[in-house]
Short mmCIF file of C-alpha atoms in Angstrom, two decimals:
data_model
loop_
_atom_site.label_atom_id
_atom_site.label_comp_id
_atom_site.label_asym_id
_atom_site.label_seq_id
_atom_site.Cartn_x
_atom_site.Cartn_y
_atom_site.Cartn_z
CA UNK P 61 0.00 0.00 0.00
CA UNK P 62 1.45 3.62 -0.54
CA UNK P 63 2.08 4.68 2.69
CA UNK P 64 1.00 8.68 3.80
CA UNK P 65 -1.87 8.31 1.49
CA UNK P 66 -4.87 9.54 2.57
CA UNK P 67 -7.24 7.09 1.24
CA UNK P 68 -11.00 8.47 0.92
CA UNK P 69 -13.82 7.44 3.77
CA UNK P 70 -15.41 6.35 0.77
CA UNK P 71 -12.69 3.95 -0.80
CA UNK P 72 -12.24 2.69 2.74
CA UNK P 73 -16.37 1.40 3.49
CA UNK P 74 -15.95 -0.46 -0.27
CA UNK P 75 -13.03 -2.29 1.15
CA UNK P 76 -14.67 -5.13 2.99
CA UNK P 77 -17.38 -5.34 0.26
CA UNK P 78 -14.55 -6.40 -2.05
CA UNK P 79 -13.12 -8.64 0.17
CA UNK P 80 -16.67 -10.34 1.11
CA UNK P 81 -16.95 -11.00 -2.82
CA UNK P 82 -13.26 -12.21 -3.07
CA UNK P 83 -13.55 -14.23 -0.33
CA UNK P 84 -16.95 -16.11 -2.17
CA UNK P 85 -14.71 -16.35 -5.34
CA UNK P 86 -12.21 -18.24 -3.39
CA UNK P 87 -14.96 -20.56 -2.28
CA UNK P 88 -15.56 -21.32 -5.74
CA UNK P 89 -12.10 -21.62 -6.74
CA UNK P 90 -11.98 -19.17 -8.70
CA UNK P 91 -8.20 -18.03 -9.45
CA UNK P 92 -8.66 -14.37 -11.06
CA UNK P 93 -11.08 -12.16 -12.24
CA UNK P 94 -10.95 -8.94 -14.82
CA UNK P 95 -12.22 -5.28 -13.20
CA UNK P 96 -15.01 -6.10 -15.60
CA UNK P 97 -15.93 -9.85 -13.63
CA UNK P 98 -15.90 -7.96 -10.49
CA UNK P 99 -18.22 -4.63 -12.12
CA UNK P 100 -20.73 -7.77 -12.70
CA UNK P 101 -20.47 -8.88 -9.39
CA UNK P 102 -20.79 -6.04 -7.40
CA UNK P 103 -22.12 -3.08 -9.24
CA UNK P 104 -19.36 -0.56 -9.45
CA UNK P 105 -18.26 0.45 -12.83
CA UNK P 106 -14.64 -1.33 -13.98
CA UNK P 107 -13.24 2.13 -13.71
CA UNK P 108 -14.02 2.06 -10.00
CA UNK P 109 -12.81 -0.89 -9.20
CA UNK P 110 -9.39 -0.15 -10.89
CA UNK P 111 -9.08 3.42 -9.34
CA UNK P 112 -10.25 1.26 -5.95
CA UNK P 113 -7.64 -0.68 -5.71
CA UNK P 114 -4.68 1.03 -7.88
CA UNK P 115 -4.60 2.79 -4.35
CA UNK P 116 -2.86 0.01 -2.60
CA UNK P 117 -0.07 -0.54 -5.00
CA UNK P 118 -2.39 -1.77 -8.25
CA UNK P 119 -2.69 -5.83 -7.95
CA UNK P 120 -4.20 -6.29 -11.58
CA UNK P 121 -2.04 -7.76 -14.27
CA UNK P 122 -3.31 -6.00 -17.66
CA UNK P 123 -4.80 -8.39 -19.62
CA UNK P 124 -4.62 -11.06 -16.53
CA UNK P 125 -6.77 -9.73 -14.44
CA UNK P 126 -6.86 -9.90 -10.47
CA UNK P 127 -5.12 -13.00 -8.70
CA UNK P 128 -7.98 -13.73 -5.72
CA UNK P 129 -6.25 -14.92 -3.25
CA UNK P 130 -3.17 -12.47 -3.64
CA UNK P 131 -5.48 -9.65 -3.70
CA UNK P 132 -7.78 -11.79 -0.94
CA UNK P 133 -4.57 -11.71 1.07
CA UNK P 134 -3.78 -7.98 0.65
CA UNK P 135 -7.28 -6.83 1.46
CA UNK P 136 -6.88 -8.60 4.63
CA UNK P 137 -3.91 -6.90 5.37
CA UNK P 138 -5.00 -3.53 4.49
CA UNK P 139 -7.50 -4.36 6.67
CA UNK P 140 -5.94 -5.19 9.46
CA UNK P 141 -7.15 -8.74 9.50
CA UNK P 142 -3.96 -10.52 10.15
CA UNK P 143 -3.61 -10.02 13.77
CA UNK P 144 -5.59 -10.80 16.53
CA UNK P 145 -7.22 -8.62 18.46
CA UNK P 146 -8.48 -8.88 22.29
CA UNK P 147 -11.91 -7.39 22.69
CA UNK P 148 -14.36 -6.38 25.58
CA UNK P 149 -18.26 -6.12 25.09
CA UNK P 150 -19.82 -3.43 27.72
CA UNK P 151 -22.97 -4.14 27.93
CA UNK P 152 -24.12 -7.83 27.86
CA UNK P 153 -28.05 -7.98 27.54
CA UNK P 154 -29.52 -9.09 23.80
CA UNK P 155 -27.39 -7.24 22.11
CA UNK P 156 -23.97 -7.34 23.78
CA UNK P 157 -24.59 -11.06 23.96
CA UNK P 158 -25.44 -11.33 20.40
CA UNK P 159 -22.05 -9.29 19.13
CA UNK P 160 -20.45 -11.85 21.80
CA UNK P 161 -21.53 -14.85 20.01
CA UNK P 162 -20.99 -13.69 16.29
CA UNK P 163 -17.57 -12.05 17.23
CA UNK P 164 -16.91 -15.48 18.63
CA UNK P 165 -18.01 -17.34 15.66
CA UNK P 166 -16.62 -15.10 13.92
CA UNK P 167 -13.47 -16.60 14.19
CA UNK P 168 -11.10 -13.41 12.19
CA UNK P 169 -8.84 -12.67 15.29
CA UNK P 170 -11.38 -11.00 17.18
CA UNK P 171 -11.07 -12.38 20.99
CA UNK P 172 -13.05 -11.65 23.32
CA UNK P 173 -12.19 -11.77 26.68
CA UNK P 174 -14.25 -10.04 28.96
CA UNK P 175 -17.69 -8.66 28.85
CA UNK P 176 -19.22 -6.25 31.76
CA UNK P 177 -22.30 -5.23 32.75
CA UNK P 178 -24.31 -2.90 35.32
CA UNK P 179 -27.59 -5.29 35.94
CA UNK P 180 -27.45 -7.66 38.68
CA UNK P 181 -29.21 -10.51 36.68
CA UNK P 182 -26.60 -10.73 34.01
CA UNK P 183 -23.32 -9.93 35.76
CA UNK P 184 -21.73 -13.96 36.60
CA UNK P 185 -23.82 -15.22 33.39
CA UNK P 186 -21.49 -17.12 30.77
CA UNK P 187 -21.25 -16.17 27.10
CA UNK P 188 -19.43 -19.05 25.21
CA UNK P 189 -16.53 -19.56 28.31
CA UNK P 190 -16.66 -15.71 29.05
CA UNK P 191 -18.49 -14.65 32.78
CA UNK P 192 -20.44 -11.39 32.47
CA UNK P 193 -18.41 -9.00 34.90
CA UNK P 194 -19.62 -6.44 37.11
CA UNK P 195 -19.03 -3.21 35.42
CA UNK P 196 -17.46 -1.34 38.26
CA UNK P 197 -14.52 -3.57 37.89
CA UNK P 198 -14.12 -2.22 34.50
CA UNK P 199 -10.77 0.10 35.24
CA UNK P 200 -8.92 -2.43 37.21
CA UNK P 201 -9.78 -4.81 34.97
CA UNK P 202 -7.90 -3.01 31.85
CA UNK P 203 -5.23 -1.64 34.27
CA UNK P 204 -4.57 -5.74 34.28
CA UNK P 205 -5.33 -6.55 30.55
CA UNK P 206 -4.07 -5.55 27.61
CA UNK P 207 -7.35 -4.53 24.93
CA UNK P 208 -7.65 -3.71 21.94
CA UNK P 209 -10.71 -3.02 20.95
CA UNK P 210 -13.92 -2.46 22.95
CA UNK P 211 -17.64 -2.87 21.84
CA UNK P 212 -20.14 -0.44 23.45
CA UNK P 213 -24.03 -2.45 23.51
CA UNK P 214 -25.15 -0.40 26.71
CA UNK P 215 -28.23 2.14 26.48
CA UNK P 216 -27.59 6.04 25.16
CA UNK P 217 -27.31 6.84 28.59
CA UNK P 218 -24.24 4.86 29.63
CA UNK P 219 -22.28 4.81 26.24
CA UNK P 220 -20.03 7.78 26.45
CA UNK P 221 -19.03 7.12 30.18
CA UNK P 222 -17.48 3.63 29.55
CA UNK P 223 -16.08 5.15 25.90
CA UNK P 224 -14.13 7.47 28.52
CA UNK P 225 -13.69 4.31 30.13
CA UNK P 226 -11.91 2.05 28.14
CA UNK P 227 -10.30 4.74 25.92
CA UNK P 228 -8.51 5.55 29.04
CA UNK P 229 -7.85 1.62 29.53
CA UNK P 230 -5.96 2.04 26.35
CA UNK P 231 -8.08 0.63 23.46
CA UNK P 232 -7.15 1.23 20.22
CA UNK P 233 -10.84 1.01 18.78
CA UNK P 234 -14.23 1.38 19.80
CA UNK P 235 -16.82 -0.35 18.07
CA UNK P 236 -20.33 1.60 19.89
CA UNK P 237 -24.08 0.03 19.21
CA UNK P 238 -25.16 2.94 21.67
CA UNK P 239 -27.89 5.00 19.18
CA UNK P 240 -25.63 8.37 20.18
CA UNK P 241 -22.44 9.84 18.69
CA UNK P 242 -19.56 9.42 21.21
CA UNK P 243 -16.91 11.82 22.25
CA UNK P 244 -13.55 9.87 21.73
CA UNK P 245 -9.76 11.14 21.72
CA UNK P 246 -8.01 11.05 18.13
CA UNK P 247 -6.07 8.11 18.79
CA UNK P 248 -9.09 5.89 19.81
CA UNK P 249 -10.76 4.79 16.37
CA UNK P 250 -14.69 4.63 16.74
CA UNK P 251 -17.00 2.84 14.69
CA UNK P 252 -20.64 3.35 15.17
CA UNK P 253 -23.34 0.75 14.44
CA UNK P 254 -26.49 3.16 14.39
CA UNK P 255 -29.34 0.74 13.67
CA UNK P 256 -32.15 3.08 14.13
CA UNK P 257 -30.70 5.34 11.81
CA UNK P 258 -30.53 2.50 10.06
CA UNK P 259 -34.23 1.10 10.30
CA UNK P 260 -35.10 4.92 9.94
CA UNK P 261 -33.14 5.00 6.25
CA UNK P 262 -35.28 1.97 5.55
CA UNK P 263 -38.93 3.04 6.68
CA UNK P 264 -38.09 6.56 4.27
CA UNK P 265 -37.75 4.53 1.33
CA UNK P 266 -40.60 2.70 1.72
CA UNK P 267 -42.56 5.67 2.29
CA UNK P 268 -41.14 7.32 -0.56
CA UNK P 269 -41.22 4.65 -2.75
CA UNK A 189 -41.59 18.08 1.46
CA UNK A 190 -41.64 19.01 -2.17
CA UNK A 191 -42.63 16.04 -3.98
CA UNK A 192 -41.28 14.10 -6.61
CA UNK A 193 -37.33 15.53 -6.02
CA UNK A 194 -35.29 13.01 -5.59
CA UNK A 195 -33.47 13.58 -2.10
CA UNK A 196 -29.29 12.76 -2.33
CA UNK A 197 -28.86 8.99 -0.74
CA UNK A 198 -26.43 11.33 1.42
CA UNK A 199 -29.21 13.34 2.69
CA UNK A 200 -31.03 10.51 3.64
CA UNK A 201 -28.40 9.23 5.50
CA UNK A 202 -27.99 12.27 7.69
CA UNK A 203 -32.05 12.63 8.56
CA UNK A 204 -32.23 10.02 11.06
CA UNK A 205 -29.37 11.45 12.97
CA UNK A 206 -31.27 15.25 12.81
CA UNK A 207 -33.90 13.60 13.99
CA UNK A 208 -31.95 11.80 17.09
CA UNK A 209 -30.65 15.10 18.42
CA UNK A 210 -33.51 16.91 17.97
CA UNK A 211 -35.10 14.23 19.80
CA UNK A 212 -32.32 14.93 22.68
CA UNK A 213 -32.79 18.83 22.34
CA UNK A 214 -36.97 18.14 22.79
CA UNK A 215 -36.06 16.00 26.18
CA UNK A 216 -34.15 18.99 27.21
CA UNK A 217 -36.99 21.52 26.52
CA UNK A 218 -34.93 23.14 24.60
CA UNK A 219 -37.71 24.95 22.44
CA UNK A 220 -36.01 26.39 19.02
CA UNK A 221 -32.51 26.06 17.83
CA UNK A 222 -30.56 27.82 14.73
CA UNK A 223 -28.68 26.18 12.02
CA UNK A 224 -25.14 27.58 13.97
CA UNK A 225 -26.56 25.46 17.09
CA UNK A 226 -27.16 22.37 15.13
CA UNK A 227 -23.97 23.00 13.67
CA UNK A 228 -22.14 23.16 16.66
CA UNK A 229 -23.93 19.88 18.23
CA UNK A 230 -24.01 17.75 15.53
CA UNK A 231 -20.40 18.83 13.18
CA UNK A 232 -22.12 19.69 9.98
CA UNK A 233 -21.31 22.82 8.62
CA UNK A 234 -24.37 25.52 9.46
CA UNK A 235 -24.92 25.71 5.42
CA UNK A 236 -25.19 22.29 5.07
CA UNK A 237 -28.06 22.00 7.50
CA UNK A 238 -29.63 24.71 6.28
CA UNK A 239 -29.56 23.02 2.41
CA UNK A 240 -30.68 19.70 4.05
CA UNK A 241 -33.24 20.94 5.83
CA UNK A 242 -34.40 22.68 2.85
CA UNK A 243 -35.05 19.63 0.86
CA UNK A 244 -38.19 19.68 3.07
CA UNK A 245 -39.44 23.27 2.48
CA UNK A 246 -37.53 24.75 4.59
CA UNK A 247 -38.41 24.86 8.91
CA UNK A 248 -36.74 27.68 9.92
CA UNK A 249 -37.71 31.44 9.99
CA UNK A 250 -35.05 33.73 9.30
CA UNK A 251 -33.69 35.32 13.07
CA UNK A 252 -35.53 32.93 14.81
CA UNK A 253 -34.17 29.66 14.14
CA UNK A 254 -36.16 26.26 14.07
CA UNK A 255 -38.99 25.24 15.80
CA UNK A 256 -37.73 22.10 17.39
CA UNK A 257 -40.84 20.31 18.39
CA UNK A 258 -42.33 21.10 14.48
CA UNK A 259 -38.81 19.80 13.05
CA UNK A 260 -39.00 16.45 14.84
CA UNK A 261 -42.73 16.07 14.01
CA UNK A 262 -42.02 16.73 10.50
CA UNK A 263 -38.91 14.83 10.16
CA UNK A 264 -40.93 11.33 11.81
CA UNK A 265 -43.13 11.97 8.69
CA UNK A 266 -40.57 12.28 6.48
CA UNK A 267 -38.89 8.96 7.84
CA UNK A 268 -42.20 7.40 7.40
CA UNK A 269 -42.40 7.04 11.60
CA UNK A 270 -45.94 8.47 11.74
CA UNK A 271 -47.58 4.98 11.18
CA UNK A 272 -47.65 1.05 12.03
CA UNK A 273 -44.74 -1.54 10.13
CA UNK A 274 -46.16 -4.89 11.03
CA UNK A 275 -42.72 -6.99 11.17
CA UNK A 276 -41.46 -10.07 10.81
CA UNK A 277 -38.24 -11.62 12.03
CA UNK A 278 -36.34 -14.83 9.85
CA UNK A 279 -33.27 -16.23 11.63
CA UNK A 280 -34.33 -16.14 15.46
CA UNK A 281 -30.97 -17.08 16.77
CA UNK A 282 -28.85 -14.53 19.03
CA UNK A 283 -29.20 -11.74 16.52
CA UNK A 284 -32.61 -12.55 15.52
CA UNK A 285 -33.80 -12.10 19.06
CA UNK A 286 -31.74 -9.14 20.11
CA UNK A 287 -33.11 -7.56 17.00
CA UNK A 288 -37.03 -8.62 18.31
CA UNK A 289 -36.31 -6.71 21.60
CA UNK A 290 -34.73 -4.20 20.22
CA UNK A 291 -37.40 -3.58 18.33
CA UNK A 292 -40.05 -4.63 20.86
CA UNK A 293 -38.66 -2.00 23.06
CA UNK A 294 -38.43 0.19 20.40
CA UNK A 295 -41.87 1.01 20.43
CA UNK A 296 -41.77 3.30 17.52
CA UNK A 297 -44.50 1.49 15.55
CA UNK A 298 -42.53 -1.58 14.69
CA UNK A 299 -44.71 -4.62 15.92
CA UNK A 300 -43.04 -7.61 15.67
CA UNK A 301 -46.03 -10.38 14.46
CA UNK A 302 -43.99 -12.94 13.81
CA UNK A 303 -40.36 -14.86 13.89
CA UNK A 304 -39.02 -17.87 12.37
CA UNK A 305 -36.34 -20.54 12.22
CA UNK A 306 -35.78 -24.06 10.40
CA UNK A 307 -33.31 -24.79 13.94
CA UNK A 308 -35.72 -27.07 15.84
CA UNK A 309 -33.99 -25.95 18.99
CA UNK A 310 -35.49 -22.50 18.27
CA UNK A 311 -39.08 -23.38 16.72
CA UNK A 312 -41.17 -22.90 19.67
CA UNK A 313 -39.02 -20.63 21.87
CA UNK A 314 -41.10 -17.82 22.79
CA UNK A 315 -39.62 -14.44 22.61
CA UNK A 316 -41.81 -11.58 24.13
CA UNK A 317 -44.71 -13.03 23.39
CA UNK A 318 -43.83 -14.07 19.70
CA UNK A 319 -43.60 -17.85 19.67
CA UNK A 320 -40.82 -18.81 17.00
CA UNK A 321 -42.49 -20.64 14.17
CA UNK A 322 -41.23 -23.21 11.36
CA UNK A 323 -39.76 -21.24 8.32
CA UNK A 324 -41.54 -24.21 6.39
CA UNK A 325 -44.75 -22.12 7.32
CA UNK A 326 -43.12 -18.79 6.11
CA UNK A 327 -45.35 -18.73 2.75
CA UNK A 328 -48.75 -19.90 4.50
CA UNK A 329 -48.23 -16.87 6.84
CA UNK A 330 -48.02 -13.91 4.38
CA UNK A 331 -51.04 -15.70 2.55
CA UNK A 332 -52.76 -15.21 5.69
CA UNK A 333 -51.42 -11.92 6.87
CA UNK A 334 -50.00 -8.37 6.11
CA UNK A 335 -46.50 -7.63 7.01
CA UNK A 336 -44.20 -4.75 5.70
CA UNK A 337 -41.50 -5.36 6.83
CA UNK A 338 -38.71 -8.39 6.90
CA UNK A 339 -36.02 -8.59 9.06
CA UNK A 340 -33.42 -11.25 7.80
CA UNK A 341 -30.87 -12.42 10.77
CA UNK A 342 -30.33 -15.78 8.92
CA UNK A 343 -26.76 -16.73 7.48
CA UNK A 344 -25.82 -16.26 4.35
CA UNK A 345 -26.86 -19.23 2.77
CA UNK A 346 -30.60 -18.98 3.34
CA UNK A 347 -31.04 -15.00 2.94
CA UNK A 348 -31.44 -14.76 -0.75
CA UNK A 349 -34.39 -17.79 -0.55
CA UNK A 350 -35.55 -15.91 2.62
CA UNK A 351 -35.61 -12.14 0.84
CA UNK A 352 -37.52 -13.73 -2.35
CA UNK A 353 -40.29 -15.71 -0.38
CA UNK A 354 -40.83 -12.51 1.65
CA UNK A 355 -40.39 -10.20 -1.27
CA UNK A 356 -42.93 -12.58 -2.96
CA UNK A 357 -45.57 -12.55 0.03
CA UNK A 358 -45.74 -8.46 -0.37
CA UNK A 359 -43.07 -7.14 2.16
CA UNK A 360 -42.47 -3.52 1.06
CA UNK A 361 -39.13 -3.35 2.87
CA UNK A 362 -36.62 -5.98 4.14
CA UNK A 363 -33.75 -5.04 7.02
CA UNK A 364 -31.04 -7.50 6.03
CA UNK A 365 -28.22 -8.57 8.97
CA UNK A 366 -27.05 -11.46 6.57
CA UNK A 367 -23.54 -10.47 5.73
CA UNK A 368 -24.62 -10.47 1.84
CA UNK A 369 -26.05 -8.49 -0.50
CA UNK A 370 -29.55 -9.81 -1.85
CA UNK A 371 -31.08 -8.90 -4.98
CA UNK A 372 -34.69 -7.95 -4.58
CA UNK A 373 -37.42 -5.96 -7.20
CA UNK A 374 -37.89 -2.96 -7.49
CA UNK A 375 -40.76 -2.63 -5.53
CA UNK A 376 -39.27 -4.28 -1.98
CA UNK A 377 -37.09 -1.25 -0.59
CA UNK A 378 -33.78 -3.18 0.97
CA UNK A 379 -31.26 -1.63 3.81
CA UNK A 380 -28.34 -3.54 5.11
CA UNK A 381 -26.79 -3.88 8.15
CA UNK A 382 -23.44 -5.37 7.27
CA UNK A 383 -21.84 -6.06 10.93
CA UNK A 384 -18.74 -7.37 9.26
CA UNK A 385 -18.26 -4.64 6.89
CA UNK A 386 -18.39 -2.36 9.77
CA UNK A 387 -15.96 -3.79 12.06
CA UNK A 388 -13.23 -3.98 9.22
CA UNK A 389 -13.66 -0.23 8.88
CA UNK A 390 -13.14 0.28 12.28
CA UNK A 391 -9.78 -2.33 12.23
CA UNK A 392 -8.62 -0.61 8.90
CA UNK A 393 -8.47 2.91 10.75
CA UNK A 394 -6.64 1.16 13.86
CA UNK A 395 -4.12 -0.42 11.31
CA UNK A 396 -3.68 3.09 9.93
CA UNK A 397 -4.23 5.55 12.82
#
């Protein structure tokens, strides 16, 4: 990848879409595909694509096409894929438990190994080998740990207190279900899942359809 | 709302979260609020609010800012939040039932009627209320009953046959968790929530931060 780059937000949210398809191609062992194969596949024009990824170093072969799993590979990379990271989920009801169990099935390097909560009833429940935590143990627990990345499923209410939390802690990342945009110092990543906004997005084009 | 423009995908995006802080700002009693305030809340520039907001005739009044109360109201039927989305819910595992209280508690007009599963382990559960039903049975129940909306939690293997039996019993939107993207008509309005996709962003910008 050219380092120093600024590569655009948008560039960056097409990423995993590529490697999702890749990743099916690979299934099907399939060995390359043209910018034109891929247009079919997902939608973008073949211009795209090749502007898309000539801004990790170019992986096509003119002619050739794309080699999957090299560019498979790469993606991953670029990604950040090929390490593992240790992960805490604050917030353990439906939700928090649900992240738990995909992020466990998950299986992509994503450990988690800890999840907290305020309510009585779910702290000392256990997620797949993990034991919900009482959430006032939080700080002493990350003074102890070394985490990487935490994952915010508590109420609106709660969510920017244990961002300030576990930023402090030392994660790197902040993946944050709360419906509410967090605060967060620059060298703490956040990514929000907003699914009202979400559901909201949905209900306007079916009213406007 | 001046019909028949076609509103930027962008803007789209962006309503739901006007509408969540001026949600906050009504809870607050804050009464009116100018396109600087919003600005300053929310990190848009004060122009672009003032173009977005336009889209839909235009709320404020010159000096005086927006009526906050008349925004929100206006903005729920913009988003299409100012009626009843009977719901359904395919895939009732973890995510499938986080997504039924979620949307249970919700109470925004969502009204979950029914869930299903082909796990037998699942058929039967009860989840407030909703008692988790055969996905054999899936085409026999939209005979028999209105629903708008679809909510697919299933893997990736079943969604497509789950979006086109929905799509086919008269769905006019489907919320899709399956970490795919389904091709539906024209008609069925589609939004995805691809968790996946999401958390890569978020360990792209750790790799790079």
């Amino acid at each position: 990848m050219k380092e120093n780059e600024k590569i655009s937000s948008a560039v960056i949210r097409r990423l995993p879409r590529y490697r999702r398809y890749l990743e099916d191609l690979l299934k099907k062992n399939v060995d390359r595909i043209s910018s034109n194969g891929l247009s079919e596949l997902m939608g973008y024009t073949a211009s795209q694509i090749r502007q898309d990824l000539n801004n990790f170093g170019g992986f096509g072969q003119q002619g050739y096409g794309y080699n999957i799993k090299e560019l498979y590979l790469q993606m991953g990379i670029i990604l950040g894929l090929d390490r593992e990271y240790k992960v805490i989920i604050v917030g353990s009801g439906n939700l928090g438990q649900a992240i738990a169990n995909y992020t466990h099935y998950y299986k992509e390097g994503f450990k988690v190994c800890a999840m907290f909560d305020v309510n009585p009833r779910l702290i000392g429940l256990v997620i797949n080998d993990i034991e919900v935590m009482d959430y006032q143990n939080i700080v002493e627990f990350m003074k102890n740990n070394k985490v990487d990345l935490g994952i915010i499923c508590t109420n609106k209410e709660s969510a920017q207190d244990v961002a300030d939390k576990i930023s402090e802690g030392g994660v790197s990342g902040i993946w944050n279900f709360a419906p509410m945009d967090l605060q967060v110092k620059d060298s703490v990543s956040l990514e929000n899942v907003h699914l009202s906004d979400s559901l909201h997005a949905l209900t306007y084009h079916v009213r406007h359809k």
